[in-house]
PDB file of C-alpha atoms in Angstrom:
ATOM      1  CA  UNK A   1      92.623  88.384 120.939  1.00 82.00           C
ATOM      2  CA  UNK A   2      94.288  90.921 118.994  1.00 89.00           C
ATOM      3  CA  UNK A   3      97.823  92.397 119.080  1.00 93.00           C
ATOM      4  CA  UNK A   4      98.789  95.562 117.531  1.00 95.00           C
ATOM      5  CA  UNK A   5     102.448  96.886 116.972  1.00 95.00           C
ATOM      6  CA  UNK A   6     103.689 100.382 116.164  1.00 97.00           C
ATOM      7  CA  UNK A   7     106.442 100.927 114.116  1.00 97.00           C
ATOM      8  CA  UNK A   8     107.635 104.144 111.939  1.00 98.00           C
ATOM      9  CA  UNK A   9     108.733 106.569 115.105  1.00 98.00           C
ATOM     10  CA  UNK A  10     111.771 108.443 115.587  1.00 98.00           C
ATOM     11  CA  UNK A  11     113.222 111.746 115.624  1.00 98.00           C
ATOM     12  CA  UNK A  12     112.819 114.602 112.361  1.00 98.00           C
ATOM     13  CA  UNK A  13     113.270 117.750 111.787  1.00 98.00           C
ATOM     14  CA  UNK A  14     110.709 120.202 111.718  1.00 98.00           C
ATOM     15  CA  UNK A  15     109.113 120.474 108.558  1.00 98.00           C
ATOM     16  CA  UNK A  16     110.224 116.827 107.823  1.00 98.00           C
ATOM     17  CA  UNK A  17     108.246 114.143 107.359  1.00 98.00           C
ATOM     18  CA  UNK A  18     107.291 110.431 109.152  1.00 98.00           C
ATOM     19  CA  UNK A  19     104.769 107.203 107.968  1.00 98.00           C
ATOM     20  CA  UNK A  20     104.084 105.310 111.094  1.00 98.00           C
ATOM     21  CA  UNK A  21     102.543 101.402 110.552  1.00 97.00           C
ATOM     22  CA  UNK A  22     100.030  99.710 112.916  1.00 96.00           C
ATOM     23  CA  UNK A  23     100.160  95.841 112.018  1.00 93.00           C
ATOM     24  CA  UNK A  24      97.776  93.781 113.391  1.00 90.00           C
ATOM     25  CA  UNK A  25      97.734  90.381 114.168  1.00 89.00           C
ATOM     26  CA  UNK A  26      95.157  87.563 115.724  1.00 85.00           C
ATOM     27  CA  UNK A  27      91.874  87.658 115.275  1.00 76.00           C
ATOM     28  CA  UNK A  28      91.200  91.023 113.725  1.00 66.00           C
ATOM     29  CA  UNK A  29      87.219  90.899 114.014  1.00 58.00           C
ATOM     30  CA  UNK A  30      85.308  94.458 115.190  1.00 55.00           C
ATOM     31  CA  UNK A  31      88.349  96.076 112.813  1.00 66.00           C
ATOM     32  CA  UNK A  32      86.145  98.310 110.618  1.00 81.00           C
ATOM     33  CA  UNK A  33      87.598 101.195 112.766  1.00 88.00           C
ATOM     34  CA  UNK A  34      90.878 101.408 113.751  1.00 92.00           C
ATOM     35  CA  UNK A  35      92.673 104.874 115.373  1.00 96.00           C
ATOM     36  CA  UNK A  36      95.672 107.067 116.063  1.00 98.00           C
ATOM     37  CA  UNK A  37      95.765 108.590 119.293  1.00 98.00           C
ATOM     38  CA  UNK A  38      98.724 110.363 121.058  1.00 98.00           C
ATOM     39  CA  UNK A  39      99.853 111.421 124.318  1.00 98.00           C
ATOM     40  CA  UNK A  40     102.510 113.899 125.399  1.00 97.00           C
ATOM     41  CA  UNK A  41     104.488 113.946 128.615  1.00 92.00           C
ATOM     42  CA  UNK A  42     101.665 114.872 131.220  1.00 93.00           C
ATOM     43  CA  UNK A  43      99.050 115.522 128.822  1.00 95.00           C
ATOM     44  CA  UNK A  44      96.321 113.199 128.175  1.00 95.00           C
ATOM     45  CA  UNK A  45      96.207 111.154 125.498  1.00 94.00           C
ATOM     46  CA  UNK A  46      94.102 112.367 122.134  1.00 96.00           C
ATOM     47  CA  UNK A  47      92.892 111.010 119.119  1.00 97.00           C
ATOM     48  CA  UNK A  48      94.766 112.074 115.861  1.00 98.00           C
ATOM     49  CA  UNK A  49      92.870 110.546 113.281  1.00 98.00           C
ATOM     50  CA  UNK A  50      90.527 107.425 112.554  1.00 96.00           C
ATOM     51  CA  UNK A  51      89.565 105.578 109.700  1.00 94.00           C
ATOM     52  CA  UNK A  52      86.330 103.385 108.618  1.00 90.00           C
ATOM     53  CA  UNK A  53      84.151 102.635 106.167  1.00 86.00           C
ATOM     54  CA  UNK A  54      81.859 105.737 107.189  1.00 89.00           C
ATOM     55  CA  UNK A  55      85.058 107.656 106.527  1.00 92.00           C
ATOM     56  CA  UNK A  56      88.255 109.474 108.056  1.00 96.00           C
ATOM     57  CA  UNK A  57      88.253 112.025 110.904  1.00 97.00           C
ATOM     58  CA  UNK A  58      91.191 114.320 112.019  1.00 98.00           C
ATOM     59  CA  UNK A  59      92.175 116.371 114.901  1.00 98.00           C
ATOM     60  CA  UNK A  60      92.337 119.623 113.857  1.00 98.00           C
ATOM     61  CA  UNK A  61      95.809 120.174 114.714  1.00 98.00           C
ATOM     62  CA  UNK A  62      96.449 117.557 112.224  1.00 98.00           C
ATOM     63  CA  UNK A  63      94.374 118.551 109.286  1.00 98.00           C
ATOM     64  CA  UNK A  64      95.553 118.884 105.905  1.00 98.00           C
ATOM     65  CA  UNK A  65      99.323 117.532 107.058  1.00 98.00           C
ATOM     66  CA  UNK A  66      98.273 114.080 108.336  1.00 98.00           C
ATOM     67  CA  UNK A  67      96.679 111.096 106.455  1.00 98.00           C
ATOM     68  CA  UNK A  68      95.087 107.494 107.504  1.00 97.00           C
ATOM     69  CA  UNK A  69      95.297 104.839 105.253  1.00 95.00           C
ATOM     70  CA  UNK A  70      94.486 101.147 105.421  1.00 91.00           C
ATOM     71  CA  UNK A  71      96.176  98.266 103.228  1.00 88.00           C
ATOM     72  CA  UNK A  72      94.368  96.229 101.562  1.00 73.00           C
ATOM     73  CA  UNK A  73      93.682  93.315 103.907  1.00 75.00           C
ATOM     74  CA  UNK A  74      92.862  96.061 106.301  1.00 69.00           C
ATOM     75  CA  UNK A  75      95.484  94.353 108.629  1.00 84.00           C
ATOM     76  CA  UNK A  76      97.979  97.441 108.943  1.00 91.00           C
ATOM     77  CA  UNK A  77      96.615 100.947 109.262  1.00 94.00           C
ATOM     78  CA  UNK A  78      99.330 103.937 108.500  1.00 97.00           C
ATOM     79  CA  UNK A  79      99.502 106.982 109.541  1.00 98.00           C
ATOM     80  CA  UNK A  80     101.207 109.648 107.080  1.00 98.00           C
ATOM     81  CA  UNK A  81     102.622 112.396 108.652  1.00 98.00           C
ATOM     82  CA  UNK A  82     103.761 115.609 107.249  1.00 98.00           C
ATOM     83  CA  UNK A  83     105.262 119.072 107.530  1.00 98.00           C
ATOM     84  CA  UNK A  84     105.857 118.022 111.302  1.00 98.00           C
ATOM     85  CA  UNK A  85     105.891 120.162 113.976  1.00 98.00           C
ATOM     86  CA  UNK A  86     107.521 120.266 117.597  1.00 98.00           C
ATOM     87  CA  UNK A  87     103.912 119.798 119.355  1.00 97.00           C
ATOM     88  CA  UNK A  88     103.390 116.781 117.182  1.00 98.00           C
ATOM     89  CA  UNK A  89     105.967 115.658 119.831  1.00 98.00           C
ATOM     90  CA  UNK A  90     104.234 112.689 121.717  1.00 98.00           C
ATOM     91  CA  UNK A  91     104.030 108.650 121.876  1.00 98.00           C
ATOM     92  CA  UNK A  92     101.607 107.643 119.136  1.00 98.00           C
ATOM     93  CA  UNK A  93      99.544 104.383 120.034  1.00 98.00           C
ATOM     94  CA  UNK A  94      97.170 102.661 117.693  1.00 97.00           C
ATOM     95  CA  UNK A  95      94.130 101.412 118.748  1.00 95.00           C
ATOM     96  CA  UNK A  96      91.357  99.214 116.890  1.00 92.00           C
ATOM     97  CA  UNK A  97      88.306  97.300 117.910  1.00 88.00           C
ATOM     98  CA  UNK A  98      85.753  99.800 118.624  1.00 87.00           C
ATOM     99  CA  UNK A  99      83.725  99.510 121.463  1.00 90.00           C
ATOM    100  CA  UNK A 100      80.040 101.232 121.761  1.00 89.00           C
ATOM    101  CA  UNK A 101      79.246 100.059 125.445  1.00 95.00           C
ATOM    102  CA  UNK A 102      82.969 101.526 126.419  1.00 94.00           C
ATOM    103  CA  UNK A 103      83.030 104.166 123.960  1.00 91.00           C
ATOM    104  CA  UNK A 104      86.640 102.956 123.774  1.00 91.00           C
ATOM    105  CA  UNK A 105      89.136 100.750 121.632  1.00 92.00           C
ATOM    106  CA  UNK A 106      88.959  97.060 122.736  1.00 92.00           C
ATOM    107  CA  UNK A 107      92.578  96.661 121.887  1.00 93.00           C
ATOM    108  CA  UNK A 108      95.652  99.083 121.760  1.00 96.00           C
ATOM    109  CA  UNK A 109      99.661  98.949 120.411  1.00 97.00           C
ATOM    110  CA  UNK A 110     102.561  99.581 122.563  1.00 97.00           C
ATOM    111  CA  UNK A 111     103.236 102.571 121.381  1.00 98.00           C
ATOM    112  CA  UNK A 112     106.239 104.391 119.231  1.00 98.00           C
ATOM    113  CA  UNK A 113     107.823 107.649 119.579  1.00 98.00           C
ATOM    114  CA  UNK A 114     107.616 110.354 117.743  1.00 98.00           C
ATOM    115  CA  UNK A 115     109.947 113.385 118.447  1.00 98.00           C
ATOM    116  CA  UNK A 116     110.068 116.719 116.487  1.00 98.00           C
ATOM    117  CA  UNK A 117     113.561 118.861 116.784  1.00 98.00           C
ATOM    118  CA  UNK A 118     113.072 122.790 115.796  1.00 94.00           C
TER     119      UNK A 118
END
């Protein structure tokens, strides 16, 4: 079983700037890929960028202002966000674990909030 916690959220300015941390903890087998995702109030929830040895993939909302990094014990994944904008408004959850018979992340963080002010 693996647990994954989201820290880094909170409110900036347009423009401004956030690094959000997914730590992971437990058994942390199946982690080659691990994921951002977000969802907004009633929207569904989308992936913002993932990272594995194969290589990184980005929404392209988020391209060019967002970067994925692992550290070095590939236990925390971050997510470096910049020159923020109001739609990057949403809860961002980390997932990790994928999953090829559910096409899906076997395990997923609580979540943190992110909020953009114009």
């Amino acid at each position: 079983q693996v647990q994954l916690v989201e820290s880094g959220g909170g409110l900036v300015q347009a423009g401004g700037s956030l690094r959000l941390s997914c730590a992971a903890s437990g058994s942390t087998l199946s982690m080659n890929t691990m994921a951002w995702y977000r969802q907004a109030p009633g929207k569904q929830c989308e992936l913002v960028a993932s990272i594995s040895s194969g290589g990184n993939v980005y929404a392209d909302s988020v391209k060019g202002r967002f970067t994925i990094s692992r550290d070095n014990a590939e236990s925390t994944v971050y997510l470096q966000m910049n020159s923020l904008k109001p739609e990057d408004t949403a809860v961002y959850y980390c997932g990790a674990g994928w999953n090829w018979i559910t096409r899906s992340y076997n395990y997923w963080g609580q979540g943190t909030q992110v909020t953009v002010s114009s």
